[in-house]
Coordinates of C-alpha atoms in Angstrom, one line a residue:
X853 CA 48.7 -55.6 -9.6
X854 CA 48.1 -54.5 -13.0
X855 CA 44.2 -55.3 -12.0
X856 CA 44.2 -53.9 -8.0
X857 CA 46.1 -50.6 -9.7
X858 CA 43.2 -50.1 -12.2
X859 CA 40.5 -50.9 -9.7
X860 CA 41.5 -48.2 -7.5
X861 CA 41.9 -45.8 -10.0
X862 CA 38.1 -46.7 -11.2
X863 CA 36.8 -45.9 -7.4
X864 CA 38.9 -42.9 -7.0
X865 CA 37.9 -41.4 -10.4
X866 CA 34.3 -42.0 -9.3
X867 CA 34.6 -40.9 -5.9
X868 CA 36.0 -37.8 -7.5
X869 CA 32.9 -37.3 -9.8
X870 CA 30.3 -38.3 -7.6
X871 CA 29.3 -34.7 -6.7
X872 CA 28.7 -34.2 -10.5
X873 CA 26.0 -36.9 -10.7
X874 CA 23.8 -35.6 -7.7
X875 CA 22.7 -32.8 -9.2
X876 CA 19.5 -30.6 -7.7
X877 CA 17.0 -31.5 -7.4
X878 CA 17.1 -35.8 -7.0
X879 CA 13.5 -35.0 -5.5
X880 CA 10.6 -33.5 -4.8
X881 CA 10.5 -29.6 -3.4
X882 CA 8.9 -28.4 -0.7
X883 CA 7.2 -24.3 -1.1
X884 CA 6.2 -23.0 2.5
X885 CA 3.3 -20.5 2.0
X886 CA 2.9 -18.9 5.6
X887 CA -0.8 -18.0 5.1
X888 CA -3.9 -20.1 4.5
X889 CA -5.1 -21.8 1.5
X890 CA -7.2 -20.0 -1.0
X891 CA -5.9 -16.7 -0.1
X892 CA -3.7 -14.4 -2.4
X893 CA -0.2 -15.4 -1.2
X894 CA -1.4 -19.1 -1.6
X895 CA -2.5 -18.6 -4.9
X896 CA 0.7 -17.1 -6.1
X897 CA 2.6 -19.6 -4.3
X898 CA 0.9 -22.4 -6.4
X899 CA 1.1 -20.9 -9.6
X900 CA 4.9 -20.4 -9.1
X901 CA 5.0 -23.9 -7.9
X902 CA 3.7 -25.1 -10.9
X903 CA 6.2 -23.0 -13.1
X904 CA 8.9 -24.5 -11.1
X905 CA 8.2 -28.1 -11.5
X906 CA 7.9 -27.6 -15.2
X907 CA 11.5 -25.9 -14.6
X908 CA 13.2 -28.1 -12.3
X909 CA 11.7 -31.2 -13.7
X910 CA 10.4 -32.4 -9.8
X911 CA 7.7 -32.3 -8.3
X912 CA 7.1 -28.8 -6.2
X913 CA 4.7 -29.3 -3.5
X914 CA 2.9 -26.2 -1.5
X915 CA 2.9 -26.9 1.9
X916 CA 0.6 -23.7 4.1
X917 CA 1.9 -23.4 7.6
X918 CA -0.2 -21.0 9.1
X919 CA -0.4 -19.0 12.7
X920 CA 0.4 -16.5 14.4
X921 CA 0.3 -13.5 11.6
X922 CA 2.6 -15.2 9.2
X923 CA 5.5 -16.2 12.0
X924 CA 4.9 -20.1 11.9
X925 CA 5.3 -20.5 8.2
X926 CA 8.1 -18.1 8.3
X927 CA 10.2 -19.6 11.0
X928 CA 9.6 -23.0 9.3
X929 CA 11.4 -21.4 6.2
X930 CA 13.9 -20.5 8.3
X931 CA 14.5 -23.7 10.4
X932 CA 14.8 -26.1 7.2
X933 CA 17.6 -27.8 6.1
X934 CA 19.4 -25.6 3.6
X935 CA 19.5 -28.3 1.0
X936 CA 17.5 -27.0 -1.5
X937 CA 14.4 -29.1 -0.7
X938 CA 12.2 -26.7 1.7
X939 CA 11.7 -23.1 -0.2
X940 CA 9.5 -20.5 1.2
X941 CA 7.2 -17.5 -0.1
X942 CA 8.1 -15.0 2.2
X943 CA 5.8 -11.6 2.4
X944 CA 6.3 -8.4 3.6
X945 CA 5.3 -9.2 7.4
X946 CA 9.1 -11.1 7.8
X947 CA 10.5 -7.1 7.7
X948 CA 8.3 -6.5 10.7
X949 CA 8.6 -9.2 13.3
X950 CA 11.7 -8.3 15.0
X951 CA 10.9 -4.2 14.9
X952 CA 7.6 -5.5 17.0
X953 CA 8.6 -7.8 19.1
X954 CA 6.7 -10.7 18.0
X955 CA 9.5 -12.9 16.7
X956 CA 13.3 -12.4 16.2
X957 CA 12.8 -14.4 12.4
X958 CA 13.9 -11.5 10.0
X959 CA 15.6 -11.4 6.4
X960 CA 19.1 -11.9 8.1
X961 CA 17.9 -15.2 8.7
X962 CA 17.1 -16.4 4.9
X963 CA 19.0 -16.7 1.5
X964 CA 17.2 -14.0 -0.6
X965 CA 16.2 -15.8 -3.9
X966 CA 13.9 -13.5 -5.9
X967 CA 11.1 -10.8 -5.7
X968 CA 8.3 -12.0 -7.8
X969 CA 5.5 -9.4 -6.4
X970 CA 4.7 -5.9 -5.3
X971 CA 1.7 -4.0 -4.5
X972 CA 2.5 -0.5 -4.1
X973 CA 0.1 1.1 -1.6
X974 CA -2.2 3.9 -3.0
X975 CA -3.4 6.9 -0.9
X976 CA -7.0 6.8 -1.6
X977 CA -9.7 9.4 -0.2
X978 CA -13.5 10.0 -0.8
X979 CA -14.2 11.2 -4.7
X980 CA -16.1 14.6 -3.2
X981 CA -12.8 15.3 -0.6
X982 CA -11.8 18.6 -0.2
X983 CA -8.2 17.5 -1.0
X984 CA -7.4 17.6 -4.4
X985 CA -3.8 16.2 -4.1
X986 CA -1.9 14.4 -2.0
X987 CA 0.5 17.6 -0.4
X988 CA -2.8 19.5 0.4
X989 CA -4.1 16.3 2.6
X990 CA -0.1 15.8 4.3
X991 CA -0.6 19.6 5.1
X992 CA -4.1 19.0 6.7
X993 CA -3.3 15.9 8.5
X994 CA 0.0 17.4 10.1
X995 CA -1.6 20.8 11.2
X996 CA -4.5 19.0 12.9
X997 CA -3.2 15.9 14.3
X998 CA -6.1 13.4 15.4
X999 CA -8.6 14.8 13.2
X1000 CA -8.5 12.5 10.5
X1001 CA -8.7 8.7 10.5
X1002 CA -7.6 6.0 8.7
X1003 CA -9.2 2.2 8.2
X1004 CA -8.6 -0.8 5.4
X1005 CA -5.6 -2.5 7.4
X1006 CA -5.3 -4.5 11.1
X1007 CA -2.9 -2.2 13.4
X1008 CA 0.6 -3.2 11.9
X1009 CA 0.0 -4.6 8.5
X1010 CA 1.9 -3.7 5.7
X1011 CA -0.4 -0.8 4.0
X1012 CA -0.3 0.8 7.7
X1013 CA 3.4 0.6 7.7
X1014 CA 3.7 1.8 4.2
X1015 CA 1.4 4.6 4.9
X1016 CA 2.7 5.6 8.2
X1017 CA 6.1 5.6 6.6
X1018 CA 5.0 8.0 3.8
X1019 CA 3.9 10.4 6.6
X1020 CA 7.5 10.1 8.5
X1021 CA 9.0 10.5 5.2
X1022 CA 7.3 13.8 4.5
X1023 CA 7.7 15.2 8.0
X1024 CA 4.3 14.5 9.6
X1025 CA 4.0 12.6 12.7
X1026 CA 2.5 8.9 11.8
X1027 CA 0.3 8.9 14.7
X1028 CA -1.6 12.4 13.8
X1029 CA -3.5 9.9 11.8
X1030 CA -6.0 8.0 13.8
X1031 CA -6.5 4.2 13.0
X1032 CA -9.3 2.6 13.1
X1033 CA -8.6 -0.8 12.4
X1034 CA -10.3 -3.6 9.6
X1035 CA -9.8 -6.9 8.4
X1036 CA -9.0 -5.8 5.0
X1037 CA -9.7 -2.8 2.1
X1038 CA -13.3 -3.9 1.5
X1039 CA -14.7 -2.8 5.3
X1040 CA -12.4 0.1 5.0
X1041 CA -14.1 1.2 2.1
X1042 CA -17.5 0.9 3.6
X1043 CA -16.3 3.2 6.5
X1044 CA -14.7 5.9 3.6
X1045 CA -17.7 6.2 1.7
X1046 CA -20.1 6.6 5.0
X1047 CA -17.9 9.0 6.2
X1048 CA -16.5 7.6 9.1
X1049 CA -12.9 7.8 7.6
X1050 CA -10.9 10.6 5.6
X1051 CA -7.9 8.2 4.0
X1052 CA -7.5 4.4 2.9
X1053 CA -4.4 3.1 2.0
X1054 CA -4.7 -0.3 -0.1
X1055 CA -3.5 -1.5 -3.3
X1056 CA -4.9 0.3 -6.8
X1057 CA -7.1 -3.2 -7.5
X1058 CA -8.4 -3.2 -4.0
X1059 CA -10.0 0.9 -4.8
X1060 CA -10.8 -0.3 -8.4
X1061 CA -14.6 -0.8 -8.0
X1062 CA -14.5 2.0 -6.0
X1063 CA -12.5 4.1 -8.4
X1064 CA -15.0 3.2 -11.2
X1065 CA -18.2 3.9 -9.3
X1066 CA -16.6 7.5 -8.9
X1067 CA -17.4 7.2 -5.2
X1068 CA -13.3 7.4 -4.3
X1069 CA -10.1 9.0 -5.8
X1070 CA -6.7 8.6 -5.6
X1071 CA -4.0 11.0 -4.8
X1072 CA -0.7 8.9 -5.0
X1073 CA 0.9 5.2 -5.3
X1074 CA 3.8 4.5 -3.4
X1075 CA 5.7 3.1 -6.2
X1076 CA 8.8 4.3 -8.1
X1077 CA 6.9 4.4 -11.3
X1078 CA 3.5 5.1 -12.4
X1079 CA 1.8 1.5 -12.6
X1080 CA 0.6 0.7 -16.1
X1081 CA -2.6 -0.1 -15.4
X1082 CA -3.5 3.1 -13.5
X1083 CA -1.2 5.5 -15.7
X1084 CA -3.5 8.7 -13.8
X1085 CA -2.1 8.2 -10.7
X1086 CA 1.0 9.9 -9.7
X1087 CA 3.6 8.6 -7.6
X1088 CA 4.4 10.0 -4.5
X1089 CA 7.3 11.7 -5.6
X1090 CA 5.5 13.3 -8.3
X1091 CA 2.5 14.1 -5.9
X1092 CA 4.7 15.9 -2.9
X1093 CA 8.2 15.8 -3.8
X1094 CA 9.5 12.9 -1.9
X1095 CA 10.2 9.4 -3.5
X1096 CA 8.0 7.0 -1.1
X1097 CA 7.7 3.5 -1.9
X1098 CA 5.9 1.1 0.7
X1099 CA 3.1 -2.0 0.0
X1100 CA 3.0 -5.5 0.5
X1101 CA 5.5 -8.3 -1.7
X1102 CA 6.0 -11.6 -2.0
X1103 CA 9.4 -13.2 -2.9
X1104 CA 11.3 -17.0 -2.7
X1105 CA 13.6 -17.4 0.0
X1106 CA 15.6 -20.5 1.2
X1107 CA 17.0 -21.2 4.8
X1108 CA 20.4 -19.3 5.4
X1109 CA 23.4 -21.1 4.2
X1110 CA 21.7 -22.2 1.2
X1111 CA 24.1 -23.3 -1.3
X1112 CA 24.9 -20.6 -4.3
X1113 CA 24.5 -23.0 -7.2
X1114 CA 21.6 -24.3 -5.7
X1115 CA 19.9 -20.6 -5.1
X1116 CA 21.2 -19.5 -8.6
X1117 CA 19.6 -22.8 -10.1
X1118 CA 16.2 -21.8 -8.5
X1119 CA 16.7 -17.8 -9.2
X1120 CA 17.1 -19.0 -12.9
X1121 CA 14.1 -21.3 -12.9
X1122 CA 11.9 -18.6 -11.3
X1123 CA 13.2 -16.1 -14.1
X1124 CA 12.0 -18.7 -16.4
X1125 CA 8.6 -18.7 -14.5
X1126 CA 8.0 -15.1 -13.9
X1127 CA 8.5 -14.1 -17.7
X1128 CA 5.8 -16.2 -18.9
X1129 CA 2.8 -15.6 -20.5
X1130 CA 0.8 -17.8 -18.1
X1131 CA 2.2 -16.2 -14.7
X1132 CA 2.0 -12.5 -16.2
X1133 CA -1.6 -13.5 -17.5
X1134 CA -2.7 -14.6 -13.7
X1135 CA -1.0 -11.9 -11.9
X1136 CA -2.5 -9.8 -14.1
X1137 CA -6.4 -11.3 -14.0
X1138 CA -6.2 -11.4 -10.0
X1139 CA -5.0 -7.8 -10.1
X1140 CA -1.0 -8.8 -8.6
X1141 CA 1.4 -6.1 -9.1
X1142 CA 4.5 -7.9 -10.6
X1143 CA 8.0 -6.9 -9.9
X1144 CA 11.4 -8.9 -10.4
X1145 CA 14.4 -8.9 -8.2
X1146 CA 17.3 -11.1 -8.7
X1147 CA 18.7 -12.2 -5.1
X1148 CA 21.2 -9.7 -4.4
X1149 CA 18.5 -6.6 -5.2
X1150 CA 16.0 -8.5 -3.6
X1151 CA 18.0 -8.9 -0.4
X1152 CA 18.9 -5.4 -0.3
X1153 CA 15.2 -4.8 -0.5
X1154 CA 14.0 -6.6 2.5
X1155 CA 17.2 -4.7 4.2
X1156 CA 16.3 -1.2 3.5
X1157 CA 12.6 -2.5 4.3
X1158 CA 13.2 -3.8 8.1
X1159 CA 14.8 -0.5 8.4
X1160 CA 12.2 1.7 7.5
X1161 CA 9.7 -0.6 9.4
X1162 CA 11.6 -0.4 12.5
X1163 CA 12.0 3.5 12.3
X1164 CA 8.1 3.8 11.9
X1165 CA 7.0 1.0 14.1
X1166 CA 9.0 2.8 16.7
X1167 CA 7.3 6.0 16.2
X1168 CA 3.5 4.4 15.9
X1169 CA 4.2 2.8 19.5
X1170 CA 3.6 -0.3 17.9
X1171 CA 7.0 -2.2 19.8
X1172 CA 6.1 -5.4 22.2

């Protein structure tokens, strides 16, 4: 009887203590990147995976799930089991799909863990432009709808929506600026210098070579404070009196319903990776902006972006 009682007690104790031994992570973690290998998001994802692997003590494997403008990869993040073994590097496009109508995927479908990157959009014009400042440019665009053109982005891309929001924030119809679509900033700047367009919204690093060559000037950056690497460029609020923040970003998320303890552990590991000299130097060398927002602030950031994007997408007539 005594032996049976002790055996039963031991079994109960082990059963109770069991979950403590199953500490996350027990096996490799997958980090989904919704864009192609070799691109900017892939590069950031692989650097994060390297750091997370060291912090979590388990392999973290990057898997590129591409297609449909990022919808395939973001959907894979959303549909994953909420066990912490599949995470994703979400991008700004997640806050646009539902409003455009290309997918129902939205920030409401994920567990925010941390924002690690934000590349603010800058308001670039030719160096010899008659516009001396952003306020003068906005007044001119508003007074002459359809006369001025912008390029450097595909229609509906992050920098398009960021600049359209900037116009909207300042009482200018976002459709007043005619869009000449391009696959990125480089061909847009070629058009700008050639005189084909008047505006190219882009990140400041993308504009750096043109600025250094004296071909382009930047009237404002859509950030809440001046960028340390470009202290001469005023924020939107400084330039026109109205705060406006927009651009593209990257942040780590999990599926909706991810256990809070697991999310907290990943967030803490990410914080260490983000603060490391290796990560900061990598981001700086590649021209990526660094910005840290913990889970709750990241969630609010995505919600705000979704609302802002929905408003400007409707005004641009982009809803499908």
